[in-house]
């Protein structure tokens, strides 16, 4: 690779994909549009097979640009490399604004779902149900922090992929494995050049809210949280169901405590979009802060909790608050025109459920104890 942003070519850095499971792996890739990234499927599957504890996938695209520079200052031996980056960055329009976050809502949630399902399906086949998978979206005008790569052992890159973002030394110093891309197949249901909404909504909202139990944070939770952060530009309020409301949950003895669940939500949200302010609060009813905070503009719900959005707006109407714009996560759908039959079946098989995870934990505990 001659890419100025690729790790240095040396025998101790470049390597084939590891055969044995590695604790923490980082996968970096660029995407040009919001169609289903089938070409990444082999790399994602290989990364999931090789990862024991945590896999972080970072997708870079000009479509995710913020329009604001967030470059970390470079010093010492990185200064010359930084100067060489400028010409490459300009060719990729790294400082231009990306797509409207509300108009491309459907495409982004399907993108996230596809990537999560590729990794989750492999992890479940290997009985690594607790494998933590995080999918992050970054624009060409966003840096990864200097310490971003410090907890990883291997970084996986796609052969022929040029990432026009300065990677910190904590990443470039990692062992690097190269994965061959799969075939690039354009999803006929997605036009990468045009929005999939009427354009009547603003591109983002200052304050967005959502709620949930968020026990043993899994891919389904992370898609929900990611989409709330995706359409917010100042603050996200997350209501986490209080322990008192969960006494009838199946296998409640292995359900995470409220503080654990709140910490898990905050860790993920700050990783996904560190520029936002996050207010993580206990949730004692279906309304939470949406019933008392007139400054919230949008609410993100899952298909299963969509009726709660109507109840929230009825409550706000009674208090003479502005109604919330409701955004619904509906990525697992038999009628989806954006996912082919195989993708839909993969979504059904990927058990993104806290109930399933708790059942798995209990079965493992019983196996260990011999009961």
Short mmCIF file of C-alpha atoms in Angstrom, two decimals, residues 125-295:
data_model
loop_
_atom_site.label_atom_id
_atom_site.label_comp_id
_atom_site.label_asym_id
_atom_site.label_seq_id
_atom_site.Cartn_x
_atom_site.Cartn_y
_atom_site.Cartn_z
CA UNK A 125 -22.17 -19.43 15.81
CA UNK A 126 -18.93 -19.49 17.81
CA UNK A 127 -20.90 -19.24 21.08
CA UNK A 128 -19.33 -15.85 21.86
CA UNK A 129 -22.64 -14.26 22.77
CA UNK A 130 -20.99 -11.69 25.03
CA UNK A 131 -18.61 -10.45 22.32
CA UNK A 132 -18.85 -6.66 22.37
CA UNK A 133 -19.24 -5.19 18.87
CA UNK A 134 -19.26 -1.41 18.38
CA UNK A 135 -19.87 0.21 14.99
CA UNK A 136 -18.79 3.86 14.70
CA UNK A 137 -19.36 6.40 11.93
CA UNK A 138 -16.73 9.05 11.27
CA UNK A 139 -16.45 11.82 8.69
CA UNK A 140 -13.27 12.76 6.88
CA UNK A 141 -13.15 15.89 9.06
CA UNK A 142 -13.02 13.91 12.31
CA UNK A 143 -9.95 12.51 13.99
CA UNK A 144 -9.78 9.46 16.17
CA UNK A 145 -8.25 10.43 19.49
CA UNK A 146 -4.54 9.97 20.10
CA UNK A 147 -5.24 7.07 22.49
CA UNK A 148 -8.00 5.47 20.43
CA UNK A 149 -5.99 2.37 19.56
CA UNK A 150 -4.35 1.77 22.92
CA UNK A 151 -6.60 -1.13 23.98
CA UNK A 152 -6.37 -3.05 20.71
CA UNK A 153 -3.94 -5.74 19.63
CA UNK A 154 -4.62 -5.87 15.89
CA UNK A 155 -6.05 -3.45 13.32
CA UNK A 156 -7.66 -4.87 10.18
CA UNK A 157 -7.65 -2.82 6.97
CA UNK A 158 -9.20 -3.48 3.56
CA UNK A 159 -6.76 -4.02 0.70
CA UNK A 160 -6.77 -1.02 -1.63
CA UNK A 161 -8.62 1.17 0.88
CA UNK A 162 -7.32 4.71 1.44
CA UNK A 163 -8.48 6.38 4.65
CA UNK A 164 -7.99 10.16 4.25
CA UNK A 165 -7.88 10.74 7.98
CA UNK A 166 -4.69 10.95 10.05
CA UNK A 167 -4.53 7.83 12.17
CA UNK A 168 -2.87 8.23 15.58
CA UNK A 169 0.29 6.37 16.44
CA UNK A 170 -1.68 4.21 18.87
CA UNK A 171 -3.25 2.68 15.72
CA UNK A 172 -0.40 2.80 13.22
CA UNK A 173 1.87 1.02 15.70
CA UNK A 174 -0.51 -1.95 15.97
CA UNK A 175 -0.02 -5.19 14.10
CA UNK A 176 -1.95 -4.71 10.86
CA UNK A 177 -3.82 -7.42 8.99
CA UNK A 178 -5.15 -6.92 5.45
CA UNK A 179 -8.44 -8.34 4.26
CA UNK A 180 -9.48 -8.72 0.63
CA UNK A 181 -12.74 -6.88 -0.12
CA UNK A 182 -15.77 -8.77 -1.34
CA UNK A 183 -17.68 -7.82 -4.46
CA UNK A 184 -19.12 -4.32 -4.47
CA UNK A 185 -22.81 -4.86 -5.23
CA UNK A 186 -24.99 -1.79 -5.51
CA UNK A 187 -28.23 -2.19 -3.54
CA UNK A 188 -30.91 -1.40 -6.09
CA UNK A 189 -33.21 -0.13 -3.35
CA UNK A 190 -30.92 2.74 -2.37
CA UNK A 191 -29.96 5.75 -4.44
CA UNK A 192 -26.68 6.88 -2.85
CA UNK A 193 -26.98 10.35 -4.38
CA UNK A 194 -30.43 11.34 -3.19
CA UNK A 195 -32.28 11.48 0.14
CA UNK A 196 -35.02 9.02 1.13
CA UNK A 197 -37.29 11.52 2.88
CA UNK A 198 -39.33 14.51 1.81
CA UNK A 199 -36.83 17.01 3.14
CA UNK A 200 -39.43 18.66 5.39
CA UNK A 201 -37.44 17.83 8.52
CA UNK A 202 -34.38 19.78 9.65
CA UNK A 203 -31.11 17.90 9.04
CA UNK A 204 -30.79 17.25 12.79
CA UNK A 205 -32.37 18.17 16.11
CA UNK A 206 -30.71 19.92 19.09
CA UNK A 207 -32.17 17.59 21.74
CA UNK A 208 -33.24 13.97 21.16
CA UNK A 209 -34.63 11.51 23.70
CA UNK A 210 -35.10 7.74 23.92
CA UNK A 211 -35.59 5.11 26.60
CA UNK A 212 -35.11 1.42 27.27
CA UNK A 213 -33.89 -1.23 29.68
CA UNK A 214 -30.45 -1.58 28.01
CA UNK A 215 -29.56 -4.77 29.87
CA UNK A 216 -26.37 -6.43 28.60
CA UNK A 217 -25.98 -3.82 25.88
CA UNK A 218 -26.22 -5.59 22.54
CA UNK A 219 -26.39 -4.75 18.84
CA UNK A 220 -30.10 -3.92 18.88
CA UNK A 221 -29.57 -1.44 21.72
CA UNK A 222 -26.58 0.07 19.98
CA UNK A 223 -28.50 0.67 16.75
CA UNK A 224 -31.20 2.47 18.75
CA UNK A 225 -28.68 4.59 20.66
CA UNK A 226 -26.62 5.29 17.55
CA UNK A 227 -29.61 6.56 15.60
CA UNK A 228 -30.57 8.92 18.43
CA UNK A 229 -27.05 10.33 18.43
CA UNK A 230 -27.03 10.41 14.62
CA UNK A 231 -29.93 12.90 14.45
CA UNK A 232 -28.86 14.98 17.49
CA UNK A 233 -26.47 17.91 17.31
CA UNK A 234 -26.35 19.03 20.96
CA UNK A 235 -27.79 16.61 23.50
CA UNK A 236 -29.25 13.13 23.87
CA UNK A 237 -31.38 12.21 26.89
CA UNK A 238 -31.47 8.47 27.59
CA UNK A 239 -33.98 7.07 30.07
CA UNK A 240 -32.83 3.74 31.53
CA UNK A 241 -35.59 1.67 33.14
CA UNK A 242 -35.30 1.57 36.92
CA UNK A 243 -34.72 -1.77 38.67
CA UNK A 244 -38.09 -1.49 40.43
CA UNK A 245 -39.89 -1.89 37.09
CA UNK A 246 -37.98 -5.02 36.09
CA UNK A 247 -38.95 -7.46 38.84
CA UNK A 248 -40.90 -9.67 36.42
CA UNK A 249 -38.09 -9.98 33.87
CA UNK A 250 -37.07 -13.52 32.96
CA UNK A 251 -33.81 -14.57 34.64
CA UNK A 252 -33.78 -11.31 36.60
CA UNK A 253 -30.98 -12.70 38.82
CA UNK A 254 -28.49 -12.05 36.00
CA UNK A 255 -30.00 -8.73 34.92
CA UNK A 256 -27.48 -5.90 35.24
CA UNK A 257 -28.11 -3.30 37.93
CA UNK A 258 -29.32 0.19 37.03
CA UNK A 259 -25.87 1.79 37.61
CA UNK A 260 -24.24 -0.89 35.41
CA UNK A 261 -26.74 -0.34 32.62
CA UNK A 262 -26.41 3.45 32.80
CA UNK A 263 -22.61 3.20 32.66
CA UNK A 264 -22.82 0.90 29.64
CA UNK A 265 -25.06 3.35 27.80
CA UNK A 266 -22.79 6.30 28.55
CA UNK A 267 -19.62 4.45 27.51
CA UNK A 268 -21.11 3.54 24.16
CA UNK A 269 -22.71 6.91 23.43
CA UNK A 270 -19.54 8.84 24.21
CA UNK A 271 -17.62 6.49 21.94
CA UNK A 272 -20.12 6.73 19.09
CA UNK A 273 -20.43 10.53 19.06
CA UNK A 274 -18.17 12.24 21.62
CA UNK A 275 -19.23 15.75 20.55
CA UNK A 276 -22.64 15.50 22.22
CA UNK A 277 -23.76 15.99 25.81
CA UNK A 278 -25.43 12.89 27.28
CA UNK A 279 -27.96 12.98 30.09
CA UNK A 280 -28.47 9.39 31.30
CA UNK A 281 -31.36 9.22 33.78
CA UNK A 282 -33.41 6.53 35.58
CA UNK A 283 -36.79 5.86 33.96
CA UNK A 284 -39.72 5.24 36.30
CA UNK A 285 -42.57 5.46 33.78
CA UNK A 286 -43.09 5.53 30.01
CA UNK A 287 -42.71 9.32 29.82
CA UNK A 288 -39.52 10.15 31.71
CA UNK A 289 -38.07 13.58 30.86
CA UNK A 290 -40.31 13.91 27.78
CA UNK A 291 -43.18 14.81 30.10
CA UNK A 292 -41.27 17.59 31.86
CA UNK A 293 -38.71 18.95 29.40
CA UNK A 294 -40.19 21.29 26.75
CA UNK A 295 -36.80 21.56 24.99
#
